[in-house]
């Protein structure tokens, strides 16, 4: 079993957490030590089940422990969703998920936001079918388990086992060529020049007023769309906004009124009464296209 060393100090702030979790590196830490469940973030691995005797490979709409060597097995990018919790993405951009019984293969993960009987529901206690907790023994020995976070069962060579045992431990074989997890870039160019004046003062810019978590605050609840972080990644943090804002953004009434300052009172009250703008309001596609939003200068209801 490969045993990675302990990573540097854990990220404590949300921004640093995101950067720490999204490091895509094919390399394991160099010097093996006691099991560190955090150190696999970004790793590229083949996954051995049932004590590591057989490795998972794609099999139709699922995965099966059918390969005797890691070279013939599926390769997974281990993307940290939380500290010690991982999403496993294969080279065909499919996730290892489970229904609590079988090991399934899905191109998309379910969302924590849905429309039920015409009402937007956001599940604050949502747990994805694709989240796996990496469990190490209390004594720090080399065995590890993958616990399916939603069902509470443990990955085994026959699917999900209700109990943890020495027969359903897992092993990771280091691989290369894994798919990078979907992520945003900064789109920044150039080098930062640090300027210090003769008296020791610094020159720079500071943002002193940012509502980074507005989606949880005064404009949340289906009005404001977009999140600065989501443990399932950017595809869930900044998805298509048609659920809260409707087709063509026509249910985004607050944005319609706020973004069109030249409208008269009657031009605002009419759509408010009707529950829809009189015509096309904005494109709704989010990551990766972002046709109309986010745009801080022109959109009050997108983050």
PDB file of N, CA and C in Angstrom, residues 111-176:
ATOM      1  N   UNK A 111     -27.975  17.485  -7.644  1.00  0.00           N
ATOM      2  CA  UNK A 111     -27.814  18.838  -7.120  1.00  0.00           C
ATOM      3  C   UNK A 111     -28.548  18.996  -5.802  1.00  0.00           C
ATOM      4  N   UNK A 112     -28.110  19.947  -5.001  1.00  0.00           N
ATOM      5  CA  UNK A 112     -28.794  20.257  -3.746  1.00  0.00           C
ATOM      6  C   UNK A 112     -29.949  21.237  -3.942  1.00  0.00           C
ATOM      7  N   UNK A 113     -30.185  21.648  -5.193  1.00  0.00           N
ATOM      8  CA  UNK A 113     -31.269  22.574  -5.509  1.00  0.00           C
ATOM      9  C   UNK A 113     -32.192  21.934  -6.531  1.00  0.00           C
ATOM     10  N   UNK A 114     -33.483  22.004  -6.288  1.00  0.00           N
ATOM     11  CA  UNK A 114     -34.453  21.392  -7.196  1.00  0.00           C
ATOM     12  C   UNK A 114     -35.763  22.161  -7.129  1.00  0.00           C
ATOM     13  N   UNK A 115     -36.595  21.947  -8.144  1.00  0.00           N
ATOM     14  CA  UNK A 115     -37.943  22.523  -8.160  1.00  0.00           C
ATOM     15  C   UNK A 115     -38.930  21.398  -7.882  1.00  0.00           C
ATOM     16  N   UNK A 116     -39.696  21.531  -6.801  1.00  0.00           N
ATOM     17  CA  UNK A 116     -40.685  20.526  -6.404  1.00  0.00           C
ATOM     18  C   UNK A 116     -42.055  21.187  -6.367  1.00  0.00           C
ATOM     19  N   UNK A 117     -42.950  20.732  -7.248  1.00  0.00           N
ATOM     20  CA  UNK A 117     -44.300  21.307  -7.346  1.00  0.00           C
ATOM     21  C   UNK A 117     -44.254  22.818  -7.534  1.00  0.00           C
ATOM     22  N   UNK A 118     -43.317  23.248  -8.370  1.00  0.00           N
ATOM     23  CA  UNK A 118     -43.210  24.659  -8.692  1.00  0.00           C
ATOM     24  C   UNK A 118     -42.507  25.502  -7.655  1.00  0.00           C
ATOM     25  N   UNK A 119     -42.009  24.886  -6.584  1.00  0.00           N
ATOM     26  CA  UNK A 119     -41.342  25.622  -5.503  1.00  0.00           C
ATOM     27  C   UNK A 119     -39.867  25.236  -5.479  1.00  0.00           C
ATOM     28  N   UNK A 120     -38.999  26.234  -5.399  1.00  0.00           N
ATOM     29  CA  UNK A 120     -37.556  25.976  -5.327  1.00  0.00           C
ATOM     30  C   UNK A 120     -37.205  25.477  -3.938  1.00  0.00           C
ATOM     31  N   UNK A 121     -36.558  24.316  -3.876  1.00  0.00           N
ATOM     32  CA  UNK A 121     -36.131  23.750  -2.608  1.00  0.00           C
ATOM     33  C   UNK A 121     -34.620  23.591  -2.600  1.00  0.00           C
ATOM     34  N   UNK A 122     -33.991  24.112  -1.560  1.00  0.00           N
ATOM     35  CA  UNK A 122     -32.546  24.007  -1.379  1.00  0.00           C
ATOM     36  C   UNK A 122     -32.297  23.162  -0.141  1.00  0.00           C
ATOM     37  N   UNK A 123     -31.651  22.027  -0.312  1.00  0.00           N
ATOM     38  CA  UNK A 123     -31.409  21.092   0.777  1.00  0.00           C
ATOM     39  C   UNK A 123     -30.099  21.455   1.472  1.00  0.00           C
ATOM     40  N   UNK A 124     -30.210  22.098   2.644  1.00  0.00           N
ATOM     41  CA  UNK A 124     -29.013  22.509   3.376  1.00  0.00           C
ATOM     42  C   UNK A 124     -28.253  21.324   3.959  1.00  0.00           C
ATOM     43  N   UNK A 125     -28.895  20.153   4.032  1.00  0.00           N
ATOM     44  CA  UNK A 125     -28.248  18.957   4.571  1.00  0.00           C
ATOM     45  C   UNK A 125     -27.904  17.954   3.467  1.00  0.00           C
ATOM     46  N   UNK A 126     -27.796  18.461   2.253  1.00  0.00           N
ATOM     47  CA  UNK A 126     -27.562  17.613   1.095  1.00  0.00           C
ATOM     48  C   UNK A 126     -26.242  16.861   1.199  1.00  0.00           C
ATOM     49  N   UNK A 127     -26.271  15.575   0.888  1.00  0.00           N
ATOM     50  CA  UNK A 127     -25.066  14.745   0.775  1.00  0.00           C
ATOM     51  C   UNK A 127     -25.108  14.086  -0.592  1.00  0.00           C
ATOM     52  N   UNK A 128     -24.041  14.198  -1.337  1.00  0.00           N
ATOM     53  CA  UNK A 128     -24.005  13.670  -2.690  1.00  0.00           C
ATOM     54  C   UNK A 128     -23.826  12.161  -2.695  1.00  0.00           C
ATOM     55  N   UNK A 129     -24.378  11.535  -3.738  1.00  0.00           N
ATOM     56  CA  UNK A 129     -24.189  10.106  -3.942  1.00  0.00           C
ATOM     57  C   UNK A 129     -22.766   9.770  -4.372  1.00  0.00           C
ATOM     58  N   UNK A 130     -21.957  10.817  -4.652  1.00  0.00           N
ATOM     59  CA  UNK A 130     -20.596  10.597  -5.114  1.00  0.00           C
ATOM     60  C   UNK A 130     -19.528  10.981  -4.104  1.00  0.00           C
ATOM     61  N   UNK A 131     -19.894  11.208  -2.843  1.00  0.00           N
ATOM     62  CA  UNK A 131     -18.915  11.585  -1.818  1.00  0.00           C
ATOM     63  C   UNK A 131     -18.471  10.352  -1.028  1.00  0.00           C
ATOM     64  N   UNK A 132     -17.154  10.256  -0.840  1.00  0.00           N
ATOM     65  CA  UNK A 132     -16.560   9.106  -0.148  1.00  0.00           C
ATOM     66  C   UNK A 132     -15.614   9.604   0.941  1.00  0.00           C
ATOM     67  N   UNK A 133     -15.823   9.137   2.163  1.00  0.00           N
ATOM     68  CA  UNK A 133     -14.926   9.465   3.274  1.00  0.00           C
ATOM     69  C   UNK A 133     -13.801   8.437   3.330  1.00  0.00           C
ATOM     70  N   UNK A 134     -12.576   8.929   3.367  1.00  0.00           N
ATOM     71  CA  UNK A 134     -11.422   8.041   3.516  1.00  0.00           C
ATOM     72  C   UNK A 134     -11.168   7.844   5.003  1.00  0.00           C
ATOM     73  N   UNK A 135     -11.281   6.610   5.468  1.00  0.00           N
ATOM     74  CA  UNK A 135     -11.198   6.298   6.891  1.00  0.00           C
ATOM     75  C   UNK A 135      -9.908   5.546   7.181  1.00  0.00           C
ATOM     76  N   UNK A 136      -9.172   6.030   8.167  1.00  0.00           N
ATOM     77  CA  UNK A 136      -7.957   5.352   8.606  1.00  0.00           C
ATOM     78  C   UNK A 136      -8.201   4.770   9.988  1.00  0.00           C
ATOM     79  N   UNK A 137      -7.531   3.674  10.344  1.00  0.00           N
ATOM     80  CA  UNK A 137      -7.728   3.068  11.666  1.00  0.00           C
ATOM     81  C   UNK A 137      -7.195   3.969  12.771  1.00  0.00           C
ATOM     82  N   UNK A 138      -7.740   3.770  13.968  1.00  0.00           N
ATOM     83  CA  UNK A 138      -7.368   4.616  15.087  1.00  0.00           C
ATOM     84  C   UNK A 138      -5.890   4.474  15.451  1.00  0.00           C
ATOM     85  N   UNK A 139      -5.312   3.320  15.200  1.00  0.00           N
ATOM     86  CA  UNK A 139      -3.913   3.107  15.576  1.00  0.00           C
ATOM     87  C   UNK A 139      -2.926   3.602  14.527  1.00  0.00           C
ATOM     88  N   UNK A 140      -3.441   4.146  13.404  1.00  0.00           N
ATOM     89  CA  UNK A 140      -2.561   4.702  12.385  1.00  0.00           C
ATOM     90  C   UNK A 140      -1.891   3.673  11.511  1.00  0.00           C
ATOM     91  N   UNK A 141      -2.336   2.420  11.580  1.00  0.00           N
ATOM     92  CA  UNK A 141      -1.746   1.391  10.731  1.00  0.00           C
ATOM     93  C   UNK A 141      -2.115   1.634   9.272  1.00  0.00           C
ATOM     94  N   UNK A 142      -1.604   0.776   8.396  1.00  0.00           N
ATOM     95  CA  UNK A 142      -1.699   1.054   6.973  1.00  0.00           C
ATOM     96  C   UNK A 142      -3.038   0.817   6.311  1.00  0.00           C
ATOM     97  N   UNK A 143      -4.007   0.176   6.969  1.00  0.00           N
ATOM     98  CA  UNK A 143      -5.265  -0.121   6.324  1.00  0.00           C
ATOM     99  C   UNK A 143      -6.141   1.120   6.212  1.00  0.00           C
ATOM    100  N   UNK A 144      -6.939   1.165   5.131  1.00  0.00           N
ATOM    101  CA  UNK A 144      -7.872   2.271   4.935  1.00  0.00           C
ATOM    102  C   UNK A 144      -9.181   1.724   4.389  1.00  0.00           C
ATOM    103  N   UNK A 145     -10.241   2.510   4.579  1.00  0.00           N
ATOM    104  CA  UNK A 145     -11.550   2.170   4.044  1.00  0.00           C
ATOM    105  C   UNK A 145     -12.134   3.388   3.350  1.00  0.00           C
ATOM    106  N   UNK A 146     -12.980   3.158   2.349  1.00  0.00           N
ATOM    107  CA  UNK A 146     -13.767   4.219   1.732  1.00  0.00           C
ATOM    108  C   UNK A 146     -15.219   4.038   2.165  1.00  0.00           C
ATOM    109  N   UNK A 147     -15.724   5.013   2.915  1.00  0.00           N
ATOM    110  CA  UNK A 147     -17.100   4.968   3.390  1.00  0.00           C
ATOM    111  C   UNK A 147     -17.973   5.846   2.507  1.00  0.00           C
ATOM    112  N   UNK A 148     -19.021   5.259   1.952  1.00  0.00           N
ATOM    113  CA  UNK A 148     -19.971   6.027   1.149  1.00  0.00           C
ATOM    114  C   UNK A 148     -20.731   6.953   2.080  1.00  0.00           C
ATOM    115  N   UNK A 149     -20.541   8.245   1.896  1.00  0.00           N
ATOM    116  CA  UNK A 149     -21.039   9.206   2.879  1.00  0.00           C
ATOM    117  C   UNK A 149     -22.564   9.197   2.979  1.00  0.00           C
ATOM    118  N   UNK A 150     -23.242   8.999   1.859  1.00  0.00           N
ATOM    119  CA  UNK A 150     -24.700   9.065   1.860  1.00  0.00           C
ATOM    120  C   UNK A 150     -25.325   7.855   2.545  1.00  0.00           C
ATOM    121  N   UNK A 151     -24.836   6.657   2.248  1.00  0.00           N
ATOM    122  CA  UNK A 151     -25.434   5.445   2.802  1.00  0.00           C
ATOM    123  C   UNK A 151     -24.775   4.981   4.090  1.00  0.00           C
ATOM    124  N   UNK A 152     -23.528   5.389   4.305  1.00  0.00           N
ATOM    125  CA  UNK A 152     -22.797   4.952   5.488  1.00  0.00           C
ATOM    126  C   UNK A 152     -22.103   3.618   5.323  1.00  0.00           C
ATOM    127  N   UNK A 153     -22.286   2.955   4.169  1.00  0.00           N
ATOM    128  CA  UNK A 153     -21.640   1.673   3.922  1.00  0.00           C
ATOM    129  C   UNK A 153     -20.220   1.831   3.420  1.00  0.00           C
ATOM    130  N   UNK A 154     -19.526   0.703   3.295  1.00  0.00           N
ATOM    131  CA  UNK A 154     -18.114   0.706   2.925  1.00  0.00           C
ATOM    132  C   UNK A 154     -17.912   0.024   1.571  1.00  0.00           C
ATOM    133  N   UNK A 155     -17.034   0.622   0.760  1.00  0.00           N
ATOM    134  CA  UNK A 155     -16.749   0.059  -0.550  1.00  0.00           C
ATOM    135  C   UNK A 155     -16.085  -1.301  -0.397  1.00  0.00           C
ATOM    136  N   UNK A 156     -16.581  -2.286  -1.165  1.00  0.00           N
ATOM    137  CA  UNK A 156     -16.007  -3.624  -1.131  1.00  0.00           C
ATOM    138  C   UNK A 156     -15.912  -4.145  -2.559  1.00  0.00           C
ATOM    139  N   UNK A 157     -15.380  -5.344  -2.734  1.00  0.00           N
ATOM    140  CA  UNK A 157     -15.229  -5.875  -4.094  1.00  0.00           C
ATOM    141  C   UNK A 157     -16.554  -6.340  -4.686  1.00  0.00           C
ATOM    142  N   UNK A 158     -17.631  -6.312  -3.896  1.00  0.00           N
ATOM    143  CA  UNK A 158     -18.947  -6.682  -4.422  1.00  0.00           C
ATOM    144  C   UNK A 158     -19.942  -5.536  -4.379  1.00  0.00           C
ATOM    145  N   UNK A 159     -19.465  -4.343  -4.087  1.00  0.00           N
ATOM    146  CA  UNK A 159     -20.353  -3.181  -4.029  1.00  0.00           C
ATOM    147  C   UNK A 159     -20.184  -2.430  -2.731  1.00  0.00           C
ATOM    148  N   UNK A 160     -21.267  -2.316  -1.949  1.00  0.00           N
ATOM    149  CA  UNK A 160     -21.237  -1.632  -0.666  1.00  0.00           C
ATOM    150  C   UNK A 160     -21.535  -2.630   0.442  1.00  0.00           C
ATOM    151  N   UNK A 161     -20.672  -2.626   1.445  1.00  0.00           N
ATOM    152  CA  UNK A 161     -20.863  -3.488   2.614  1.00  0.00           C
ATOM    153  C   UNK A 161     -21.341  -2.634   3.782  1.00  0.00           C
ATOM    154  N   UNK A 162     -22.276  -3.154   4.549  1.00  0.00           N
ATOM    155  CA  UNK A 162     -22.848  -2.392   5.660  1.00  0.00           C
ATOM    156  C   UNK A 162     -21.860  -2.224   6.809  1.00  0.00           C
ATOM    157  N   UNK A 163     -20.899  -3.120   6.934  1.00  0.00           N
ATOM    158  CA  UNK A 163     -19.964  -3.079   8.049  1.00  0.00           C
ATOM    159  C   UNK A 163     -18.529  -2.949   7.554  1.00  0.00           C
ATOM    160  N   UNK A 164     -17.693  -2.436   8.424  1.00  0.00           N
ATOM    161  CA  UNK A 164     -16.274  -2.278   8.121  1.00  0.00           C
ATOM    162  C   UNK A 164     -15.514  -3.501   8.622  1.00  0.00           C
ATOM    163  N   UNK A 165     -14.670  -4.049   7.766  1.00  0.00           N
ATOM    164  CA  UNK A 165     -13.889  -5.223   8.163  1.00  0.00           C
ATOM    165  C   UNK A 165     -12.564  -5.223   7.418  1.00  0.00           C
ATOM    166  N   UNK A 166     -11.691  -6.154   7.788  1.00  0.00           N
ATOM    167  CA  UNK A 166     -10.407  -6.277   7.104  1.00  0.00           C
ATOM    168  C   UNK A 166     -10.568  -6.765   5.669  1.00  0.00           C
ATOM    169  N   UNK A 167     -11.746  -7.308   5.354  1.00  0.00           N
ATOM    170  CA  UNK A 167     -11.986  -7.816   4.008  1.00  0.00           C
ATOM    171  C   UNK A 167     -12.420  -6.733   3.019  1.00  0.00           C
ATOM    172  N   UNK A 168     -12.749  -5.543   3.496  1.00  0.00           N
ATOM    173  CA  UNK A 168     -13.148  -4.486   2.564  1.00  0.00           C
ATOM    174  C   UNK A 168     -12.293  -3.223   2.706  1.00  0.00           C
ATOM    175  N   UNK A 169     -11.035  -3.404   3.074  1.00  0.00           N
ATOM    176  CA  UNK A 169     -10.111  -2.277   3.025  1.00  0.00           C
ATOM    177  C   UNK A 169      -9.808  -1.937   1.567  1.00  0.00           C
ATOM    178  N   UNK A 170      -9.256  -0.761   1.347  1.00  0.00           N
ATOM    179  CA  UNK A 170      -8.927  -0.322  -0.013  1.00  0.00           C
ATOM    180  C   UNK A 170      -7.452   0.041  -0.085  1.00  0.00           C
ATOM    181  N   UNK A 171      -6.926  -0.001  -1.285  1.00  0.00           N
ATOM    182  CA  UNK A 171      -5.563   0.446  -1.546  1.00  0.00           C
ATOM    183  C   UNK A 171      -5.556   1.312  -2.791  1.00  0.00           C
ATOM    184  N   UNK A 172      -4.602   2.235  -2.837  1.00  0.00           N
ATOM    185  CA  UNK A 172      -4.478   3.142  -3.970  1.00  0.00           C
ATOM    186  C   UNK A 172      -3.125   2.928  -4.632  1.00  0.00           C
ATOM    187  N   UNK A 173      -3.170   2.667  -5.923  1.00  0.00           N
ATOM    188  CA  UNK A 173      -1.942   2.538  -6.699  1.00  0.00           C
ATOM    189  C   UNK A 173      -1.750   3.815  -7.515  1.00  0.00           C
ATOM    190  N   UNK A 174      -0.629   4.458  -7.349  1.00  0.00           N
ATOM    191  CA  UNK A 174      -0.375   5.712  -8.048  1.00  0.00           C
ATOM    192  C   UNK A 174      -0.361   5.502  -9.554  1.00  0.00           C
ATOM    193  N   UNK A 175      -1.066   6.373 -10.278  1.00  0.00           N
ATOM    194  CA  UNK A 175      -1.146   6.317 -11.730  1.00  0.00           C
ATOM    195  C   UNK A 175      -0.849   7.707 -12.301  1.00  0.00           C
ATOM    196  N   UNK A 176      -0.943   7.847 -13.604  1.00  0.00           N
ATOM    197  CA  UNK A 176      -0.779   9.145 -14.268  1.00  0.00           C
ATOM    198  C   UNK A 176      -1.824   9.252 -15.366  1.00  0.00           C
TER     199      UNK A 176
END
